[in-house]
Amino acid sequence: MKNLLLTLCFDGSGYHGWQVQENAVTVQSTLQDAVERILGARENIIGCSRTDAGVHAEMFCCNMRTAKEMPPEKLQTALNAVLPRDIAVLSVKEVPYEFHARYDCKGKVYKYLIWNAQTRNPFYENRAYHYPWPLDVPMLNEQIKAFLGTHDFSAFCASGSSVEDRVREITRAEIQKNGDLVEIYIGGNGFLYNMVRIMVGTLLGIQAGNIPTGSIPWILEEKNRQNAGVTAPAHGLYLHEVRY
Amino acid sequence: MKNLLLTLCFDGSGYHGWQVQENAVTVQSTLQDAVERILGARENIIGCSRTDAGVHAEMFCCNMRTAKEMPPEKLQTALNAVLPRDIAVLSVKEVPYEFHARYDCKGKVYKYLIWNAQTRNPFYENRAYHYPWPLDVPMLNEQIKAFLGTHDFSAFCASGSSVEDRVREITRAEIQKNGDLVEIYIGGNGFLYNMVRIMVGTLLGIQAGNIPTGSIPWILEEKNRQNAGVTAPAHGLYLHEVRY
């Protein structure tokens, strides 16, 4: 019995997120199908997080315990040949039997892409949120700093989530501008359901004047989802980095 | 009667190139359909070049003479609402009646994208040529310089082309590396059929050792298509800039 760590990259446009669902194509089910075709066994693959429908990953980690024997590099090549072109396996390596892609994850960095020009960009269709109004990136870079550190992120969690401990530590929060492309990076030790998308929606709410400048510390303290902004669309979100 | 210059950006993956063809969806036919829907007249739209099936454009210029009245900005907005999401109209402006998008073009810059890593990149599927072997970019940057200046490019023209004057001037020829993405820029006053793709194929032939290093001046001089490399795939090619 071996435990393998698979690192993926995928365009999430065509998938209902990571996790297996009835009547929907997910990244997990697609990967399990490919593994079954190659190894002849339907293994359960454990992902580092559940991504939403339409969310992308530049790096996504998952692990799989299997009794089937195949050198990791050979399995990588075989999976890349069998998988659809919007999922790629960047590496496969053996890890200790106890390794768990979700529980052992030390931190993640998400990236949120905004195409900030009046006209849409066909090359970022489904891959960036098109926001056609001006963005004051230096101002937003000041605002986003309020997320840094350890806070209760209840206000930035989709209502209905059953997670009890909503304290998380954010270690990276910055915005970069490359021409008309705005990249928001948010890194931390863990994330609540829709947390990054609500953080981005709150920044856009501040930009639009619906949420007062400087109010993020207050929103955190009040712990009320209604004070934060709307949930930004899924197709701008990328899982960018996973640390163990 | 007005003459309008339209600047487009399009992902060419879903099109059989620019030019109208029987039984095939092209960018020109799609744009003419959209104009007809908005203005109620099927105008002939003149493109700055014929792009091949699968070729993209970050900038593509075309002009259209029409008796219909509509402010250019309004036409732009209406076209972006009606066109499929893989074509965007970046601007519409009135130009002198004699202006012709092809004949008046002073120069173009093409970009050829290579994804140069062992594993494919789902985000560059259909948008970059996946070349998994090492590329010696400094060496290729030396080789590509041989294209600069005025030459007879017969060896870099698809056989079967009926163009007689095959002398063109190349004013830009350089390669940039951004991580695993290699960008080849080739600019000049005019291009023969498949010229950029054969130039790229020749560089890759030099890299692979099928074509001797330093032989581009000789290939140009011999004017024989068979001495040059294969035609690189269409999906890596972008029309990057058009000058008038």
Short mmCIF file of C-alpha atoms in Angstrom, two decimals:
data_model
loop_
_atom_site.label_atom_id
_atom_site.label_comp_id
_atom_site.label_asym_id
_atom_site.label_seq_id
_atom_site.Cartn_x
_atom_site.Cartn_y
_atom_site.Cartn_z
CA MET A 1 0.00 0.00 0.00
CA LYS A 2 1.52 3.30 -1.11
CA ASN A 3 0.45 6.90 -0.62
CA LEU A 4 0.97 9.23 -3.58
CA LEU A 5 0.88 13.03 -3.65
CA LEU A 6 -0.41 14.39 -6.95
CA THR A 7 0.03 18.06 -7.86
CA LEU A 8 -2.45 19.33 -10.44
CA CYS A 9 -3.13 22.43 -12.48
CA PHE A 10 -6.65 22.88 -13.90
CA ASP A 11 -8.91 25.28 -15.70
CA GLY A 12 -12.08 24.93 -13.63
CA SER A 13 -14.46 26.41 -16.24
CA GLY A 14 -15.87 23.03 -17.21
CA TYR A 15 -16.18 21.53 -13.72
CA HIS A 16 -18.57 21.71 -10.79
CA GLY A 17 -15.63 22.20 -8.45
CA TRP A 18 -13.35 19.57 -6.95
CA GLN A 19 -15.62 17.34 -4.94
CA VAL A 20 -17.56 14.38 -6.35
CA GLN A 21 -21.26 15.21 -6.78
CA GLU A 22 -24.20 13.31 -8.18
CA ASN A 23 -25.02 14.25 -11.77
CA ALA A 24 -22.13 16.69 -12.19
CA VAL A 25 -18.64 16.46 -13.62
CA THR A 26 -16.05 17.41 -11.00
CA VAL A 27 -12.26 17.45 -11.02
CA GLN A 28 -12.16 14.70 -8.39
CA SER A 29 -14.48 12.38 -10.35
CA THR A 30 -12.57 13.06 -13.59
CA LEU A 31 -9.26 12.25 -11.89
CA GLN A 32 -10.68 9.13 -10.23
CA ASP A 33 -11.98 7.98 -13.64
CA ALA A 34 -8.50 8.47 -15.15
CA VAL A 35 -6.81 6.60 -12.29
CA GLU A 36 -9.32 3.76 -12.60
CA ARG A 37 -8.62 3.50 -16.32
CA ILE A 38 -4.88 3.27 -15.70
CA LEU A 39 -4.62 1.28 -12.46
CA GLY A 40 -7.83 -0.74 -12.74
CA ALA A 41 -9.00 0.34 -9.28
CA ARG A 42 -11.30 3.16 -8.21
CA GLU A 43 -9.21 4.86 -5.50
CA ASN A 44 -10.52 7.64 -3.29
CA ILE A 45 -8.51 10.80 -3.94
CA ILE A 46 -8.29 13.33 -1.09
CA GLY A 47 -8.05 16.98 -2.17
CA CYS A 48 -6.37 19.84 -0.27
CA SER A 49 -9.60 21.85 -0.48
CA ARG A 50 -13.03 21.88 -2.02
CA THR A 51 -12.99 24.41 -4.81
CA ASP A 52 -16.27 25.86 -6.09
CA ALA A 53 -17.65 25.42 -9.59
CA GLY A 54 -15.63 27.49 -12.06
CA VAL A 55 -12.70 28.09 -9.71
CA HIS A 56 -9.24 27.39 -11.21
CA ALA A 57 -6.04 26.00 -9.76
CA GLU A 58 -2.48 26.80 -10.77
CA MET A 59 -1.51 24.36 -8.05
CA PHE A 60 -3.80 21.83 -6.37
CA CYS A 61 -2.58 18.96 -4.20
CA CYS A 62 -4.28 15.66 -3.52
CA ASN A 63 -3.26 12.26 -2.24
CA MET A 64 -4.29 8.73 -2.99
CA ARG A 65 -3.56 5.46 -1.22
CA THR A 66 -3.30 2.50 -3.54
CA ALA A 67 -2.17 -1.11 -3.52
CA LYS A 68 -1.46 -0.96 -7.26
CA GLU A 69 2.18 -0.69 -8.27
CA MET A 70 3.33 1.88 -10.82
CA PRO A 71 6.38 4.17 -10.75
CA PRO A 72 5.19 7.73 -9.94
CA GLU A 73 6.65 9.24 -13.14
CA LYS A 74 4.96 6.63 -15.27
CA LEU A 75 1.64 7.28 -13.56
CA GLN A 76 2.06 11.03 -14.21
CA THR A 77 2.66 10.46 -17.94
CA ALA A 78 -0.26 8.02 -18.19
CA LEU A 79 -2.63 10.40 -16.35
CA ASN A 80 -1.67 13.34 -18.59
CA ALA A 81 -2.39 11.17 -21.63
CA VAL A 82 -5.81 10.10 -20.35
CA LEU A 83 -7.07 13.28 -18.62
CA PRO A 84 -8.93 15.99 -20.54
CA ARG A 85 -6.69 18.86 -21.68
CA ASP A 86 -8.00 21.26 -19.01
CA ILE A 87 -6.43 19.21 -16.21
CA ALA A 88 -2.68 18.56 -16.03
CA VAL A 89 -0.72 16.51 -13.49
CA LEU A 90 2.43 18.49 -12.67
CA SER A 91 4.00 15.82 -10.49
CA VAL A 92 3.39 12.54 -8.67
CA LYS A 93 5.53 11.48 -5.73
CA GLU A 94 5.42 8.97 -2.93
CA VAL A 95 4.72 10.36 0.54
CA PRO A 96 4.47 8.73 4.01
CA TYR A 97 1.40 6.56 4.46
CA GLU A 98 -0.14 8.97 7.02
CA PHE A 99 0.11 12.06 4.77
CA HIS A 100 -3.31 13.71 4.23
CA ALA A 101 -3.65 16.44 1.57
CA ARG A 102 -6.24 18.40 3.59
CA TYR A 103 -5.26 17.90 7.23
CA ASP A 104 -1.52 18.33 6.66
CA CYS A 105 -1.87 21.51 4.59
CA LYS A 106 0.10 24.30 6.31
CA GLY A 107 -1.12 27.14 4.15
CA LYS A 108 -2.53 28.27 0.82
CA VAL A 109 -2.28 31.30 -1.40
CA TYR A 110 -5.25 32.30 -3.56
CA LYS A 111 -5.09 34.68 -6.50
CA TYR A 112 -8.10 36.65 -7.73
CA LEU A 113 -7.85 38.02 -11.28
CA ILE A 114 -9.69 41.13 -12.42
CA TRP A 115 -9.67 42.32 -16.02
CA ASN A 116 -9.95 46.05 -15.40
CA ALA A 117 -10.61 47.66 -18.78
CA GLN A 118 -13.74 48.98 -20.43
CA THR A 119 -13.85 46.22 -23.02
CA ARG A 120 -13.75 42.52 -22.16
CA ASN A 121 -10.67 40.47 -22.97
CA PRO A 122 -11.48 37.31 -24.97
CA PHE A 123 -8.32 35.66 -23.56
CA TYR A 124 -9.61 36.06 -19.99
CA GLU A 125 -13.15 34.91 -20.68
CA ASN A 126 -14.09 32.63 -17.71
CA ARG A 127 -10.62 33.30 -16.29
CA ALA A 128 -10.88 36.78 -14.83
CA TYR A 129 -13.71 38.92 -13.49
CA HIS A 130 -14.37 41.79 -15.89
CA TYR A 131 -14.66 44.99 -13.83
CA PRO A 132 -14.92 47.90 -16.28
CA TRP A 133 -14.80 50.85 -13.85
CA PRO A 134 -11.57 52.44 -12.54
CA LEU A 135 -9.82 50.67 -9.63
CA ASP A 136 -7.67 52.69 -7.24
CA VAL A 137 -5.04 50.01 -6.64
CA PRO A 138 -2.88 51.97 -4.12
CA MET A 139 -6.00 52.73 -2.04
CA LEU A 140 -7.14 49.08 -2.20
CA ASN A 141 -3.63 47.93 -1.26
CA GLU A 142 -4.01 50.02 1.91
CA GLN A 143 -7.47 48.55 2.66
CA ILE A 144 -6.47 44.93 2.10
CA LYS A 145 -3.76 45.15 4.79
CA ALA A 146 -6.51 45.09 7.43
CA PHE A 147 -6.97 41.36 6.71
CA LEU A 148 -3.39 40.55 7.75
CA GLY A 149 -2.95 38.77 11.08
CA THR A 150 -5.21 36.49 13.11
CA HIS A 151 -8.93 37.35 13.12
CA ASP A 152 -12.34 35.77 13.45
CA PHE A 153 -13.50 35.77 9.81
CA SER A 154 -17.21 35.04 10.51
CA ALA A 155 -18.20 38.13 8.47
CA PHE A 156 -16.29 36.67 5.51
CA CYS A 157 -17.88 33.22 5.54
CA ALA A 158 -20.86 32.18 3.42
CA SER A 159 -23.97 32.01 5.61
CA GLY A 160 -25.01 28.42 6.21
CA SER A 161 -21.49 27.16 6.81
CA SER A 162 -21.35 24.83 9.80
CA VAL A 163 -17.69 25.46 10.65
CA GLU A 164 -17.45 26.55 14.29
CA ASP A 165 -13.91 27.85 14.67
CA ARG A 166 -13.73 30.81 12.31
CA VAL A 167 -10.39 32.17 13.44
CA ARG A 168 -7.80 32.14 10.66
CA GLU A 169 -4.43 33.76 10.11
CA ILE A 170 -3.80 35.77 6.95
CA THR A 171 -0.10 36.11 6.11
CA ARG A 172 -0.27 37.68 2.64
CA ALA A 173 -2.69 40.30 1.31
CA GLU A 174 -1.54 42.37 -1.63
CA ILE A 175 -2.64 43.64 -5.01
CA GLN A 176 -0.49 43.83 -8.12
CA LYS A 177 -1.34 45.63 -11.34
CA ASN A 178 0.04 44.43 -14.69
CA GLY A 179 -1.41 46.66 -17.36
CA ASP A 180 -5.18 46.13 -17.27
CA LEU A 181 -4.88 42.95 -15.23
CA VAL A 182 -5.25 43.29 -11.46
CA GLU A 183 -4.05 40.36 -9.34
CA ILE A 184 -5.16 40.08 -5.71
CA TYR A 185 -3.09 37.64 -3.60
CA ILE A 186 -4.44 36.36 -0.30
CA GLY A 187 -2.49 33.76 1.64
CA GLY A 188 -3.11 32.17 5.01
CA ASN A 189 -3.21 29.04 7.12
CA GLY A 190 -6.82 28.21 6.27
CA PHE A 191 -9.91 29.59 4.59
CA LEU A 192 -13.64 29.51 5.31
CA TYR A 193 -16.29 28.82 2.68
CA ASN A 194 -16.25 31.64 0.06
CA MET A 195 -13.85 33.63 2.25
CA VAL A 196 -11.56 34.94 -0.51
CA ARG A 197 -14.47 35.78 -2.79
CA ILE A 198 -16.21 37.75 0.00
CA MET A 199 -12.93 39.54 0.80
CA VAL A 200 -12.62 40.55 -2.87
CA GLY A 201 -16.29 41.58 -3.00
CA THR A 202 -15.72 43.76 0.06
CA LEU A 203 -12.74 45.49 -1.59
CA LEU A 204 -14.88 46.12 -4.68
CA GLY A 205 -17.65 47.43 -2.40
CA ILE A 206 -15.18 49.91 -0.90
CA GLN A 207 -14.11 50.92 -4.43
CA ALA A 208 -17.74 51.45 -5.44
CA GLY A 209 -18.49 53.50 -2.33
CA ASN A 210 -21.02 51.03 -0.90
CA ILE A 211 -18.74 50.15 2.02
CA PRO A 212 -16.84 52.91 3.87
CA THR A 213 -13.07 53.14 3.43
CA GLY A 214 -11.26 51.85 6.50
CA SER A 215 -14.16 49.73 7.72
CA ILE A 216 -12.62 46.25 7.33
CA PRO A 217 -11.41 46.11 10.99
CA TRP A 218 -14.95 46.99 12.11
CA ILE A 219 -16.51 44.38 9.75
CA LEU A 220 -14.16 41.74 11.20
CA GLU A 221 -15.06 42.75 14.76
CA GLU A 222 -18.83 42.76 14.19
CA LYS A 223 -18.70 39.22 12.73
CA ASN A 224 -21.82 39.86 10.65
CA ARG A 225 -21.83 38.57 7.03
CA GLN A 226 -24.22 41.36 6.02
CA ASN A 227 -21.64 44.07 6.66
CA ALA A 228 -19.20 42.57 4.16
CA GLY A 229 -19.48 42.86 0.37
CA VAL A 230 -21.05 40.51 -2.13
CA THR A 231 -19.35 37.25 -3.06
CA ALA A 232 -17.16 37.98 -6.11
CA PRO A 233 -17.71 35.63 -9.08
CA ALA A 234 -16.00 32.23 -8.96
CA HIS A 235 -14.31 32.44 -12.37
CA GLY A 236 -11.76 35.05 -11.19
CA LEU A 237 -10.45 32.79 -8.40
CA TYR A 238 -7.33 30.62 -8.60
CA LEU A 239 -5.77 28.38 -5.98
CA HIS A 240 -2.22 29.62 -6.54
CA GLU A 241 -0.01 27.79 -4.03
CA VAL A 242 -0.34 25.03 -1.44
CA ARG A 243 2.19 24.54 1.34
CA TYR A 244 2.92 21.44 3.49
CA MET B 1 -21.32 57.28 -46.61
CA LYS B 2 -18.85 56.84 -43.78
CA ASN B 3 -15.75 54.71 -43.40
CA LEU B 4 -15.17 53.17 -39.96
CA LEU B 5 -12.01 51.61 -38.59
CA LEU B 6 -12.75 48.78 -36.13
CA THR B 7 -10.02 47.40 -33.88
CA LEU B 8 -10.68 43.87 -32.62
CA CYS B 9 -9.21 41.34 -30.24
CA PHE B 10 -10.14 37.69 -30.72
CA ASP B 11 -9.41 34.17 -29.56
CA GLY B 12 -9.21 32.38 -32.91
CA SER B 13 -9.67 28.84 -31.51
CA GLY B 14 -13.27 28.61 -32.67
CA TYR B 15 -12.83 30.19 -36.13
CA HIS B 16 -11.62 29.15 -39.55
CA GLY B 17 -9.52 32.30 -39.75
CA TRP B 18 -10.59 35.79 -40.72
CA GLN B 19 -11.86 35.46 -44.27
CA VAL B 20 -15.42 34.45 -45.21
CA GLN B 21 -15.57 30.83 -46.43
CA GLU B 22 -18.39 28.56 -47.49
CA ASN B 23 -19.55 26.22 -44.72
CA ALA B 24 -17.20 27.58 -42.07
CA VAL B 25 -17.51 30.11 -39.28
CA THR B 26 -14.94 32.87 -39.70
CA VAL B 27 -14.25 36.06 -37.77
CA GLN B 28 -15.26 38.17 -40.78
CA SER B 29 -18.60 36.39 -41.23
CA THR B 30 -19.32 36.59 -37.51
CA LEU B 31 -18.57 40.31 -37.47
CA GLN B 32 -20.64 40.92 -40.63
CA ASP B 33 -23.54 39.04 -39.01
CA ALA B 34 -23.28 41.26 -35.91
CA VAL B 35 -23.14 44.46 -37.99
CA GLU B 36 -26.13 43.33 -40.04
CA ARG B 37 -28.10 42.68 -36.86
CA ILE B 38 -27.32 46.16 -35.55
CA LEU B 39 -27.35 48.32 -38.70
CA GLY B 40 -29.73 46.28 -40.81
CA ALA B 41 -27.30 46.14 -43.73
CA ARG B 42 -24.76 43.46 -44.71
CA GLU B 43 -21.60 45.53 -45.14
CA ASN B 44 -18.35 44.15 -46.53
CA ILE B 45 -15.66 44.40 -43.86
CA ILE B 46 -12.06 44.65 -45.06
CA GLY B 47 -9.45 43.04 -42.77
CA CYS B 48 -5.80 44.03 -42.36
CA SER B 49 -4.76 40.44 -43.09
CA ARG B 50 -6.11 36.95 -43.57
CA THR B 51 -5.37 34.99 -40.47
CA ASP B 52 -5.34 31.19 -40.58
CA ALA B 53 -7.72 28.91 -38.69
CA GLY B 54 -6.85 28.93 -34.99
CA VAL B 55 -4.66 32.06 -35.14
CA HIS B 56 -5.43 34.70 -32.50
CA ALA B 57 -5.31 38.49 -32.53
CA GLU B 58 -4.53 40.81 -29.67
CA MET B 59 -5.06 43.58 -32.22
CA PHE B 60 -6.74 43.22 -35.59
CA CYS B 61 -7.87 46.16 -37.71
CA CYS B 62 -10.61 46.24 -40.30
CA ASN B 63 -12.67 48.89 -42.04
CA MET B 64 -16.23 49.12 -43.25
CA ARG B 65 -17.97 51.65 -45.47
CA THR B 66 -21.61 52.18 -44.58
CA ALA B 67 -24.45 54.57 -45.35
CA LYS B 68 -26.06 53.75 -41.99
CA GLU B 69 -25.71 56.38 -39.27
CA MET B 70 -24.61 55.41 -35.77
CA PRO B 71 -22.12 57.14 -33.47
CA PRO B 72 -18.90 55.04 -33.40
CA GLU B 73 -18.98 54.54 -29.60
CA LYS B 74 -22.56 53.35 -29.74
CA LEU B 75 -21.72 50.89 -32.51
CA GLN B 76 -18.82 49.56 -30.41
CA THR B 77 -21.07 48.95 -27.40
CA ALA B 78 -23.76 47.32 -29.55
CA LEU B 79 -21.24 45.05 -31.31
CA ASN B 80 -19.72 43.91 -28.00
CA ALA B 81 -23.21 43.04 -26.77
CA VAL B 82 -24.07 41.03 -29.89
CA LEU B 83 -20.72 39.36 -30.71
CA PRO B 84 -19.70 36.03 -29.16
CA ARG B 85 -17.46 36.40 -26.10
CA ASP B 86 -14.32 35.32 -27.97
CA ILE B 87 -14.37 38.46 -30.13
CA ALA B 88 -14.18 41.97 -28.63
CA VAL B 89 -14.30 45.32 -30.38
CA LEU B 90 -11.66 47.52 -28.72
CA SER B 91 -12.55 50.68 -30.64
CA VAL B 92 -14.52 52.10 -33.56
CA LYS B 93 -13.54 55.38 -35.18
CA GLU B 94 -14.31 57.29 -38.34
CA VAL B 95 -11.50 57.40 -40.90
CA PRO B 96 -11.17 59.07 -44.33
CA TYR B 97 -13.31 57.47 -47.03
CA GLU B 98 -10.24 56.18 -48.93
CA PHE B 99 -8.72 54.37 -45.93
CA HIS B 100 -8.21 50.64 -46.60
CA ALA B 101 -7.28 48.33 -43.69
CA ARG B 102 -5.07 46.11 -45.85
CA TYR B 103 -3.48 48.44 -48.41
CA ASP B 104 -2.76 51.23 -45.93
CA CYS B 105 -1.16 48.96 -43.34
CA LYS B 106 2.41 50.16 -42.69
CA GLY B 107 3.51 47.24 -40.55
CA LYS B 108 2.53 44.41 -38.25
CA VAL B 109 4.03 42.63 -35.28
CA TYR B 110 3.29 38.97 -34.70
CA LYS B 111 3.85 37.11 -31.45
CA TYR B 112 4.38 33.36 -31.27
CA LEU B 113 3.80 31.75 -27.87
CA ILE B 114 5.54 28.56 -26.77
CA TRP B 115 4.72 26.81 -23.50
CA ASN B 116 8.15 25.37 -22.76
CA ALA B 117 7.70 22.95 -19.87
CA GLN B 118 7.47 19.20 -19.68
CA THR B 119 3.79 19.21 -18.71
CA ARG B 120 1.10 21.05 -20.69
CA ASN B 121 -0.52 24.17 -19.22
CA PRO B 122 -4.34 23.99 -19.20
CA PHE B 123 -4.48 27.81 -19.33
CA TYR B 124 -2.57 27.85 -22.64
CA GLU B 125 -4.51 25.06 -24.28
CA ASN B 126 -5.08 26.22 -27.91
CA ARG B 127 -3.20 29.41 -27.06
CA ALA B 128 0.46 28.37 -27.05
CA TYR B 129 2.44 25.63 -28.75
CA HIS B 130 3.54 23.09 -26.15
CA TYR B 131 7.24 22.37 -26.75
CA PRO B 132 8.43 20.12 -23.90
CA TRP B 133 12.18 19.97 -24.69
CA PRO B 134 14.74 22.56 -23.49
CA LEU B 135 15.00 25.76 -25.54
CA ASP B 136 18.29 27.67 -25.60
CA VAL B 137 16.76 31.16 -25.72
CA PRO B 138 20.06 33.15 -25.89
CA MET B 139 21.21 30.97 -28.81
CA LEU B 140 17.84 31.36 -30.60
CA ASN B 141 17.95 35.11 -30.00
CA GLU B 142 21.24 35.13 -31.90
CA GLN B 143 19.79 33.04 -34.76
CA ILE B 144 16.60 35.08 -35.14
CA LYS B 145 18.61 38.28 -35.82
CA ALA B 146 19.43 36.91 -39.29
CA PHE B 147 15.83 37.70 -40.32
CA LEU B 148 16.29 41.44 -39.64
CA GLY B 149 16.53 43.69 -42.67
CA THR B 150 15.24 43.41 -46.24
CA HIS B 151 15.33 39.92 -47.77
CA ASP B 152 13.57 37.75 -50.32
CA PHE B 153 11.55 35.45 -48.07
CA SER B 154 10.65 32.84 -50.73
CA ALA B 155 12.05 30.07 -48.51
CA PHE B 156 9.65 31.19 -45.76
CA CYS B 157 6.48 31.19 -47.84
CA ALA B 158 4.01 28.29 -48.04
CA SER B 159 4.42 26.50 -51.38
CA GLY B 160 1.51 27.21 -53.67
CA SER B 161 1.36 30.90 -52.86
CA SER B 162 0.91 33.00 -55.98
CA VAL B 163 2.49 36.16 -54.58
CA GLU B 164 5.29 37.28 -56.91
CA ASP B 165 7.20 39.93 -54.96
CA ARG B 166 8.54 38.09 -51.93
CA VAL B 167 10.85 40.79 -50.66
CA ARG B 168 9.88 42.00 -47.18
CA GLU B 169 11.55 44.04 -44.47
CA ILE B 170 11.76 42.65 -40.94
CA THR B 171 12.27 45.35 -38.30
CA ARG B 172 11.82 43.34 -35.10
CA ALA B 173 12.96 39.81 -34.31
CA GLU B 174 13.43 38.92 -30.68
CA ILE B 175 12.60 36.26 -28.12
CA GLN B 176 11.57 36.88 -24.51
CA LYS B 177 11.33 34.29 -21.77
CA ASN B 178 8.84 34.71 -18.90
CA GLY B 179 9.14 31.65 -16.71
CA ASP B 180 8.10 28.70 -18.87
CA LEU B 181 6.49 30.93 -21.48
CA VAL B 182 8.62 31.84 -24.50
CA GLU B 183 7.40 34.76 -26.63
CA ILE B 184 8.81 35.25 -30.14
CA TYR B 185 8.15 38.71 -31.64
CA ILE B 186 8.50 39.25 -35.38
CA GLY B 187 7.61 42.63 -36.86
CA GLY B 188 7.85 43.93 -40.39
CA ASN B 189 6.25 45.80 -43.25
CA GLY B 190 4.50 42.77 -44.67
CA PHE B 191 4.30 39.00 -44.40
CA LEU B 192 3.94 36.14 -46.86
CA TYR B 193 1.57 33.21 -46.38
CA ASN B 194 2.65 31.19 -43.28
CA MET B 195 5.86 33.26 -43.08
CA VAL B 196 5.97 33.69 -39.28
CA ARG B 197 5.03 30.07 -38.65
CA ILE B 198 7.81 28.85 -40.98
CA MET B 199 10.30 31.23 -39.32
CA VAL B 200 9.36 29.77 -35.91
CA GLY B 201 9.52 26.23 -37.29
CA THR B 202 13.02 26.96 -38.59
CA LEU B 203 14.17 28.22 -35.19
CA LEU B 204 12.77 25.04 -33.61
CA GLY B 205 14.55 23.02 -36.31
CA ILE B 206 17.83 24.68 -35.33
CA GLN B 207 17.09 23.93 -31.67
CA ALA B 208 16.40 20.28 -32.49
CA GLY B 209 19.59 19.99 -34.56
CA ASN B 210 17.75 19.30 -37.85
CA ILE B 211 18.89 22.63 -39.33
CA PRO B 212 22.49 23.84 -38.84
CA THR B 213 23.09 26.78 -36.50
CA GLY B 214 23.85 29.94 -38.47
CA SER B 215 22.18 28.73 -41.66
CA ILE B 216 19.30 31.25 -41.85
CA PRO B 217 21.24 33.65 -44.17
CA TRP B 218 21.95 30.71 -46.49
CA ILE B 219 18.28 29.55 -46.39
CA LEU B 220 17.18 33.09 -47.31
CA GLU B 221 19.67 33.21 -50.18
CA GLU B 222 18.74 29.80 -51.62
CA LYS B 223 15.02 30.76 -51.70
CA ASN B 224 13.98 27.11 -51.39
CA ARG B 225 11.07 26.30 -49.04
CA GLN B 226 12.52 22.84 -48.41
CA ASN B 227 15.59 24.21 -46.64
CA ALA B 228 13.48 25.96 -43.99
CA GLY B 229 11.77 24.23 -41.06
CA VAL B 230 8.25 22.89 -40.74
CA THR B 231 5.31 25.26 -40.35
CA ALA B 232 4.78 25.74 -36.60
CA PRO B 233 1.19 25.11 -35.39
CA ALA B 234 -1.34 27.92 -35.89
CA HIS B 235 -2.58 28.03 -32.29
CA GLY B 236 0.65 29.61 -30.98
CA LEU B 237 0.37 32.61 -33.33
CA TYR B 238 -1.05 36.02 -32.41
CA LEU B 239 -1.35 39.16 -34.48
CA HIS B 240 0.04 41.49 -31.82
CA GLU B 241 0.13 44.96 -33.35
CA VAL B 242 -0.97 46.70 -36.56
CA ARG B 243 0.46 50.06 -37.64
CA TYR B 244 -0.95 52.62 -40.10
#
